[in-house]
């Protein structure tokens, strides 16, 4: 028993080392911009760069738009599949998994081919059209995570009976969705939303090939030309992801109607 | 015209007819139970009344209005589900108030109704709790209050007590009946538990294979079952093979014994094989007043159940089960000994063989 525990701890130790060492190394390197001492100079430079502010706010705006469209698309779809189209579930699941097996580069080339200026829907002909295209691209990339999160949330409640109960009390579809279904899968939706946020903030391929001023291409640009700033940017990007993960945990814990008081 | 009228209702699922020519008239304030085994179509019929299933054909009229084309949220029907179906994100108060809020009632009215309904189910002290903080019985009472709060035209209950333990089931069914009586609300209650149906209902619809086999008061359903299915499904029944000896004088032969039923059997002719059915409580080992008919048999099995002793007697190859009270002064029958089974001819049910 004791030996087993020793090996478990050893495996855990190496696991932590495997994940933490590169991060610690990156963090340490990002602090060494000033010769001979640790400083936050690299962070100061990065955060003071107008391009950082522009690209970061652009990506945040795209992430928010992606989340809104993703929720509006995924929640009703997953709800409808759960309620009426159970036989379609494998097909829908397969579709939602496609972005994991089709590389973003293929998706974006498809977009450029389909929506170029000489196509029936010339989205790439204008900045807002390209933004729209990028946002839909992000929705597709986030689909596996968003759908899975929402579907898991919906499976945890008796969607059909709750819907019928609300219907028998006079509620229409909008009331059922907003006051019965959504509040009960809110944690799942938020989990999906935070995952989407983390994906969009760091995404490179779609934004670079559609030539949009997003955070991902900026990260690559700085990485190619500077020494310490890319390390600082990497730490910032990691921190954003971690904050998102932490928020998922937090909202799960604060959903008072699901768990007994501690 | 009846308050709830169902005419020639049918429902097909993938080519299979699960509800067949269902007809029922329910008066205002009546308590009707749909009783039958799993898959007999009782829940499907209830769901068609609620609007969750569309009938393949037929008519459903509530208070003079055809509701078949109305959506469930337009029918003003209260529904209580087996799985409670309380909204987990809402407190008890909010659950009960839900239907009233959807209807856009003023806040003062909502508050008053919620208070009244929670008082009715005796849970007025638990208004701020969430469903997960309540027991199964409490949750189902809240579900009942929520369904009643909207003052529905018809209250539908789909096996509401099935998920509860036996003791709660008994107390809650009495409570449901008392509330229904107090409010005078027209109620349809689906159950496969005959005791529930017999104890609560004004009338019972016994269903089998999508058909209403018999519609009647609990007393009639139990004592005068119209079909063999109803006789065997409702209550325990002893079935004996018999032959009609003389239909005009009501004589039948059970084994070698001839029994005078004291009534004519106009639909039978001499020599027809029939089944003679007797409820356990209509049979006794000791001769009693009015129990003039008598069959000889052998005691096959004796089970001591405390206040009651269950005796199985073999009569010409058929088995009769009967219960006798345990009286300490009288020893129970002994397996293998000859026993006389006594019953009143008018208690005999005649069924097809």
mmCIF file of N, CA and C in Angstrom, chain B residues 239-323:
data_model
loop_
_atom_site.group_PDB
_atom_site.id
_atom_site.type_symbol
_atom_site.label_atom_id
_atom_site.label_comp_id
_atom_site.label_asym_id
_atom_site.label_seq_id
_atom_site.Cartn_x
_atom_site.Cartn_y
_atom_site.Cartn_z
ATOM 1 N N UNK B 239 -60.050 -18.830 -10.183
ATOM 2 C CA UNK B 239 -60.754 -19.253 -11.399
ATOM 3 C C UNK B 239 -60.915 -20.765 -11.400
ATOM 4 N N UNK B 240 -62.151 -21.216 -11.631
ATOM 5 C CA UNK B 240 -62.426 -22.660 -11.665
ATOM 6 C C UNK B 240 -63.050 -23.005 -13.008
ATOM 7 N N UNK B 241 -62.594 -24.125 -13.570
ATOM 8 C CA UNK B 241 -63.196 -24.558 -14.829
ATOM 9 C C UNK B 241 -64.569 -25.157 -14.553
ATOM 10 N N UNK B 242 -65.541 -24.804 -15.395
ATOM 11 C CA UNK B 242 -66.897 -25.298 -15.173
ATOM 12 C C UNK B 242 -67.614 -25.472 -16.506
ATOM 13 N N UNK B 243 -68.778 -26.111 -16.452
ATOM 14 C CA UNK B 243 -69.588 -26.331 -17.662
ATOM 15 C C UNK B 243 -71.023 -25.934 -17.326
ATOM 16 N N UNK B 244 -71.671 -25.240 -18.281
ATOM 17 C CA UNK B 244 -73.073 -24.871 -18.056
ATOM 18 C C UNK B 244 -73.915 -26.145 -18.146
ATOM 19 N N UNK B 245 -74.695 -26.424 -17.090
ATOM 20 C CA UNK B 245 -75.544 -27.619 -17.097
ATOM 21 C C UNK B 245 -76.949 -27.254 -17.568
ATOM 22 N N UNK B 246 -77.491 -26.166 -17.020
ATOM 23 C CA UNK B 246 -78.852 -25.742 -17.384
ATOM 24 C C UNK B 246 -78.921 -24.219 -17.320
ATOM 25 N N UNK B 247 -78.822 -23.554 -18.482
ATOM 26 C CA UNK B 247 -78.761 -22.081 -18.452
ATOM 27 C C UNK B 247 -80.049 -21.436 -17.921
ATOM 28 N N UNK B 248 -81.200 -22.022 -18.177
ATOM 29 C CA UNK B 248 -82.449 -21.386 -17.728
ATOM 30 C C UNK B 248 -82.584 -21.401 -16.205
ATOM 31 N N UNK B 249 -82.035 -22.429 -15.580
ATOM 32 C CA UNK B 249 -82.124 -22.472 -14.116
ATOM 33 C C UNK B 249 -80.811 -22.072 -13.441
ATOM 34 N N UNK B 250 -79.823 -21.692 -14.255
ATOM 35 C CA UNK B 250 -78.551 -21.212 -13.693
ATOM 36 C C UNK B 250 -77.760 -22.307 -13.021
ATOM 37 N N UNK B 251 -77.797 -23.513 -13.594
ATOM 38 C CA UNK B 251 -77.050 -24.627 -13.003
ATOM 39 C C UNK B 251 -75.713 -24.785 -13.730
ATOM 40 N N UNK B 252 -74.652 -24.878 -12.958
ATOM 41 C CA UNK B 252 -73.334 -25.134 -13.551
ATOM 42 C C UNK B 252 -72.678 -26.317 -12.838
ATOM 43 N N UNK B 253 -71.781 -26.967 -13.572
ATOM 44 C CA UNK B 253 -71.059 -28.108 -12.983
ATOM 45 C C UNK B 253 -69.605 -27.715 -12.785
ATOM 46 N N UNK B 254 -69.153 -27.856 -11.539
ATOM 47 C CA UNK B 254 -67.734 -27.611 -11.247
ATOM 48 C C UNK B 254 -67.188 -28.947 -10.763
ATOM 49 N N UNK B 255 -66.379 -29.595 -11.585
ATOM 50 C CA UNK B 255 -65.956 -30.963 -11.257
ATOM 51 C C UNK B 255 -67.191 -31.850 -11.219
ATOM 52 N N UNK B 256 -67.385 -32.521 -10.096
ATOM 53 C CA UNK B 256 -68.566 -33.376 -9.992
ATOM 54 C C UNK B 256 -69.719 -32.675 -9.269
ATOM 55 N N UNK B 257 -69.419 -31.473 -8.769
ATOM 56 C CA UNK B 257 -70.453 -30.779 -7.998
ATOM 57 C C UNK B 257 -71.326 -29.921 -8.903
ATOM 58 N N UNK B 258 -72.631 -29.912 -8.581
ATOM 59 C CA UNK B 258 -73.552 -29.043 -9.312
ATOM 60 C C UNK B 258 -73.887 -27.856 -8.420
ATOM 61 N N UNK B 259 -73.789 -26.671 -8.998
ATOM 62 C CA UNK B 259 -74.054 -25.468 -8.208
ATOM 63 C C UNK B 259 -75.220 -24.717 -8.833
ATOM 64 N N UNK B 260 -76.138 -24.308 -7.988
ATOM 65 C CA UNK B 260 -77.275 -23.507 -8.448
ATOM 66 C C UNK B 260 -76.917 -22.031 -8.240
ATOM 67 N N UNK B 261 -76.742 -21.304 -9.348
ATOM 68 C CA UNK B 261 -76.340 -19.892 -9.230
ATOM 69 C C UNK B 261 -77.510 -18.996 -8.852
ATOM 70 N N UNK B 262 -78.702 -19.515 -8.997
ATOM 71 C CA UNK B 262 -79.879 -18.729 -8.624
ATOM 72 C C UNK B 262 -80.188 -17.625 -9.619
ATOM 73 N N UNK B 263 -79.590 -17.677 -10.785
ATOM 74 C CA UNK B 263 -79.911 -16.692 -11.827
ATOM 75 C C UNK B 263 -79.747 -17.354 -13.186
ATOM 76 N N UNK B 264 -80.454 -16.807 -14.176
ATOM 77 C CA UNK B 264 -80.388 -17.404 -15.512
ATOM 78 C C UNK B 264 -79.073 -17.015 -16.201
ATOM 79 N N UNK B 265 -78.688 -17.843 -17.145
ATOM 80 C CA UNK B 265 -77.485 -17.530 -17.940
ATOM 81 C C UNK B 265 -77.922 -17.448 -19.403
ATOM 82 N N UNK B 266 -78.584 -16.349 -19.758
ATOM 83 C CA UNK B 266 -79.236 -16.282 -21.079
ATOM 84 C C UNK B 266 -78.277 -16.369 -22.259
ATOM 85 N N UNK B 267 -77.046 -15.946 -22.077
ATOM 86 C CA UNK B 267 -76.119 -15.943 -23.223
ATOM 87 C C UNK B 267 -75.369 -17.259 -23.367
ATOM 88 N N UNK B 268 -75.664 -18.208 -22.512
ATOM 89 C CA UNK B 268 -74.952 -19.507 -22.567
ATOM 90 C C UNK B 268 -75.939 -20.610 -22.929
ATOM 91 N N UNK B 269 -75.360 -21.696 -23.390
ATOM 92 C CA UNK B 269 -76.216 -22.873 -23.606
ATOM 93 C C UNK B 269 -75.588 -24.080 -22.898
ATOM 94 N N UNK B 270 -76.400 -25.093 -22.721
ATOM 95 C CA UNK B 270 -75.939 -26.273 -21.975
ATOM 96 C C UNK B 270 -74.688 -26.856 -22.634
ATOM 97 N N UNK B 271 -73.703 -27.191 -21.839
ATOM 98 C CA UNK B 271 -72.468 -27.784 -22.357
ATOM 99 C C UNK B 271 -71.379 -26.775 -22.624
ATOM 100 N N UNK B 272 -71.726 -25.467 -22.561
ATOM 101 C CA UNK B 272 -70.697 -24.424 -22.787
ATOM 102 C C UNK B 272 -69.640 -24.486 -21.684
ATOM 103 N N UNK B 273 -68.364 -24.519 -22.076
ATOM 104 C CA UNK B 273 -67.338 -24.412 -21.034
ATOM 105 C C UNK B 273 -67.230 -22.945 -20.562
ATOM 106 N N UNK B 274 -67.159 -22.749 -19.285
ATOM 107 C CA UNK B 274 -67.042 -21.391 -18.730
ATOM 108 C C UNK B 274 -65.982 -21.392 -17.619
ATOM 109 N N UNK B 275 -65.667 -20.198 -17.157
ATOM 110 C CA UNK B 275 -64.835 -20.083 -15.961
ATOM 111 C C UNK B 275 -65.683 -19.484 -14.854
ATOM 112 N N UNK B 276 -65.601 -20.077 -13.707
ATOM 113 C CA UNK B 276 -66.307 -19.554 -12.541
ATOM 114 C C UNK B 276 -65.259 -18.852 -11.674
ATOM 115 N N UNK B 277 -65.544 -17.598 -11.370
ATOM 116 C CA UNK B 277 -64.548 -16.827 -10.612
ATOM 117 C C UNK B 277 -65.089 -16.450 -9.239
ATOM 118 N N UNK B 278 -64.213 -16.544 -8.259
ATOM 119 C CA UNK B 278 -64.612 -16.200 -6.878
ATOM 120 C C UNK B 278 -63.514 -15.345 -6.243
ATOM 121 N N UNK B 279 -63.895 -14.228 -5.648
ATOM 122 C CA UNK B 279 -62.941 -13.429 -4.896
ATOM 123 C C UNK B 279 -62.568 -14.166 -3.606
ATOM 124 N N UNK B 280 -61.358 -14.049 -3.119
ATOM 125 C CA UNK B 280 -60.955 -14.763 -1.891
ATOM 126 C C UNK B 280 -61.859 -14.453 -0.695
ATOM 127 N N UNK B 281 -62.328 -13.178 -0.634
ATOM 128 C CA UNK B 281 -63.146 -12.810 0.525
ATOM 129 C C UNK B 281 -64.574 -13.354 0.422
ATOM 130 N N UNK B 282 -64.928 -13.892 -0.771
ATOM 131 C CA UNK B 282 -66.267 -14.453 -0.925
ATOM 132 C C UNK B 282 -66.287 -15.931 -0.544
ATOM 133 N N UNK B 283 -65.144 -16.456 -0.176
ATOM 134 C CA UNK B 283 -65.012 -17.897 0.093
ATOM 135 C C UNK B 283 -64.602 -18.106 1.548
ATOM 136 N N UNK B 284 -65.162 -19.104 2.178
ATOM 137 C CA UNK B 284 -64.724 -19.410 3.546
ATOM 138 C C UNK B 284 -64.721 -20.923 3.768
ATOM 139 N N UNK B 285 -63.956 -21.361 4.723
ATOM 140 C CA UNK B 285 -63.912 -22.797 5.041
ATOM 141 C C UNK B 285 -65.107 -23.191 5.894
ATOM 142 N N UNK B 286 -65.520 -22.245 6.725
ATOM 143 C CA UNK B 286 -66.673 -22.532 7.575
ATOM 144 C C UNK B 286 -67.938 -22.106 6.843
ATOM 145 N N UNK B 287 -69.023 -22.876 7.039
ATOM 146 C CA UNK B 287 -70.292 -22.494 6.437
ATOM 147 C C UNK B 287 -70.779 -21.230 7.144
ATOM 148 N N UNK B 288 -71.188 -20.224 6.359
ATOM 149 C CA UNK B 288 -71.662 -18.976 6.957
ATOM 150 C C UNK B 288 -73.018 -18.639 6.363
ATOM 151 N N UNK B 289 -73.684 -17.665 6.950
ATOM 152 C CA UNK B 289 -75.003 -17.250 6.467
ATOM 153 C C UNK B 289 -74.941 -16.894 4.996
ATOM 154 N N UNK B 290 -75.837 -17.447 4.225
ATOM 155 C CA UNK B 290 -75.932 -17.113 2.799
ATOM 156 C C UNK B 290 -74.951 -17.866 1.936
ATOM 157 N N UNK B 291 -73.929 -18.459 2.514
ATOM 158 C CA UNK B 291 -72.929 -19.169 1.704
ATOM 159 C C UNK B 291 -73.368 -20.626 1.561
ATOM 160 N N UNK B 292 -74.403 -20.788 0.715
ATOM 161 C CA UNK B 292 -75.056 -22.094 0.641
ATOM 162 C C UNK B 292 -74.336 -23.045 -0.315
ATOM 163 N N UNK B 293 -73.587 -22.500 -1.271
ATOM 164 C CA UNK B 293 -72.883 -23.365 -2.222
ATOM 165 C C UNK B 293 -71.625 -23.906 -1.571
ATOM 166 N N UNK B 294 -71.270 -25.122 -2.003
ATOM 167 C CA UNK B 294 -70.189 -25.794 -1.297
ATOM 168 C C UNK B 294 -69.417 -26.684 -2.262
ATOM 169 N N UNK B 295 -68.082 -26.616 -2.169
ATOM 170 C CA UNK B 295 -67.246 -27.492 -2.992
ATOM 171 C C UNK B 295 -66.276 -28.224 -2.080
ATOM 172 N N UNK B 296 -66.038 -29.485 -2.412
ATOM 173 C CA UNK B 296 -65.102 -30.271 -1.596
ATOM 174 C C UNK B 296 -63.706 -30.185 -2.231
ATOM 175 N N UNK B 297 -62.683 -30.132 -1.403
ATOM 176 C CA UNK B 297 -61.321 -30.104 -1.928
ATOM 177 C C UNK B 297 -60.318 -30.567 -0.897
ATOM 178 N N UNK B 298 -59.063 -30.469 -1.262
ATOM 179 C CA UNK B 298 -57.996 -30.876 -0.350
ATOM 180 C C UNK B 298 -57.099 -29.685 -0.051
ATOM 181 N N UNK B 299 -56.710 -29.522 1.220
ATOM 182 C CA UNK B 299 -55.834 -28.418 1.579
ATOM 183 C C UNK B 299 -54.437 -28.696 1.023
ATOM 184 N N UNK B 300 -53.950 -27.777 0.202
ATOM 185 C CA UNK B 300 -52.641 -27.973 -0.444
ATOM 186 C C UNK B 300 -51.531 -27.205 0.254
ATOM 187 N N UNK B 301 -51.916 -26.073 0.815
ATOM 188 C CA UNK B 301 -50.877 -25.173 1.325
ATOM 189 C C UNK B 301 -51.493 -24.260 2.392
ATOM 190 N N UNK B 302 -50.768 -24.042 3.474
ATOM 191 C CA UNK B 302 -51.248 -23.133 4.522
ATOM 192 C C UNK B 302 -50.107 -22.145 4.851
ATOM 193 N N UNK B 303 -50.378 -20.855 4.704
ATOM 194 C CA UNK B 303 -49.356 -19.840 5.032
ATOM 195 C C UNK B 303 -49.850 -19.003 6.202
ATOM 196 N N UNK B 304 -49.023 -18.929 7.234
ATOM 197 C CA UNK B 304 -49.384 -18.145 8.408
ATOM 198 C C UNK B 304 -48.871 -16.715 8.230
ATOM 199 N N UNK B 305 -49.776 -15.736 8.160
ATOM 200 C CA UNK B 305 -49.377 -14.346 7.890
ATOM 201 C C UNK B 305 -49.667 -13.432 9.074
ATOM 202 N N UNK B 306 -49.734 -14.009 10.274
ATOM 203 C CA UNK B 306 -50.021 -13.180 11.450
ATOM 204 C C UNK B 306 -51.505 -13.174 11.736
ATOM 205 N N UNK B 307 -52.145 -12.024 11.456
ATOM 206 C CA UNK B 307 -53.582 -11.933 11.756
ATOM 207 C C UNK B 307 -54.416 -12.766 10.793
ATOM 208 N N UNK B 308 -53.804 -13.120 9.687
ATOM 209 C CA UNK B 308 -54.543 -13.857 8.650
ATOM 210 C C UNK B 308 -53.807 -15.151 8.311
ATOM 211 N N UNK B 309 -54.584 -16.182 7.986
ATOM 212 C CA UNK B 309 -53.974 -17.426 7.492
ATOM 213 C C UNK B 309 -54.465 -17.644 6.064
ATOM 214 N N UNK B 310 -53.507 -17.771 5.137
ATOM 215 C CA UNK B 310 -53.881 -17.986 3.731
ATOM 216 C C UNK B 310 -53.874 -19.481 3.452
ATOM 217 N N UNK B 311 -55.014 -19.962 2.939
ATOM 218 C CA UNK B 311 -55.158 -21.400 2.681
ATOM 219 C C UNK B 311 -55.397 -21.620 1.193
ATOM 220 N N UNK B 312 -54.659 -22.544 0.608
ATOM 221 C CA UNK B 312 -54.897 -22.933 -0.784
ATOM 222 C C UNK B 312 -55.536 -24.305 -0.804
ATOM 223 N N UNK B 313 -56.690 -24.346 -1.455
ATOM 224 C CA UNK B 313 -57.433 -25.614 -1.506
ATOM 225 C C UNK B 313 -57.527 -26.072 -2.954
ATOM 226 N N UNK B 314 -57.228 -27.342 -3.195
ATOM 227 C CA UNK B 314 -57.322 -27.910 -4.543
ATOM 228 C C UNK B 314 -58.731 -28.455 -4.747
ATOM 229 N N UNK B 315 -59.428 -27.850 -5.732
ATOM 230 C CA UNK B 315 -60.800 -28.321 -6.027
ATOM 231 C C UNK B 315 -60.807 -28.842 -7.459
ATOM 232 N N UNK B 316 -60.798 -30.156 -7.597
ATOM 233 C CA UNK B 316 -60.846 -30.790 -8.926
ATOM 234 C C UNK B 316 -59.738 -30.312 -9.843
ATOM 235 N N UNK B 317 -58.551 -30.086 -9.324
ATOM 236 C CA UNK B 317 -57.412 -29.656 -10.153
ATOM 237 C C UNK B 317 -57.236 -28.153 -10.214
ATOM 238 N N UNK B 318 -58.257 -27.383 -9.818
ATOM 239 C CA UNK B 318 -58.126 -25.920 -9.758
ATOM 240 C C UNK B 318 -57.854 -25.509 -8.318
ATOM 241 N N UNK B 319 -57.173 -24.385 -8.207
ATOM 242 C CA UNK B 319 -56.760 -23.971 -6.864
ATOM 243 C C UNK B 319 -57.611 -22.776 -6.386
ATOM 244 N N UNK B 320 -58.096 -22.878 -5.173
ATOM 245 C CA UNK B 320 -58.830 -21.751 -4.575
ATOM 246 C C UNK B 320 -57.995 -21.211 -3.420
ATOM 247 N N UNK B 321 -57.735 -19.912 -3.480
ATOM 248 C CA UNK B 321 -56.979 -19.272 -2.401
ATOM 249 C C UNK B 321 -57.963 -18.497 -1.536
ATOM 250 N N UNK B 322 -57.879 -18.667 -0.241
ATOM 251 C CA UNK B 322 -58.778 -17.919 0.646
ATOM 252 C C UNK B 322 -58.039 -17.534 1.915
ATOM 253 N N UNK B 323 -58.494 -16.445 2.514
ATOM 254 C CA UNK B 323 -57.892 -15.978 3.760
ATOM 255 C C UNK B 323 -58.875 -16.209 4.908
#
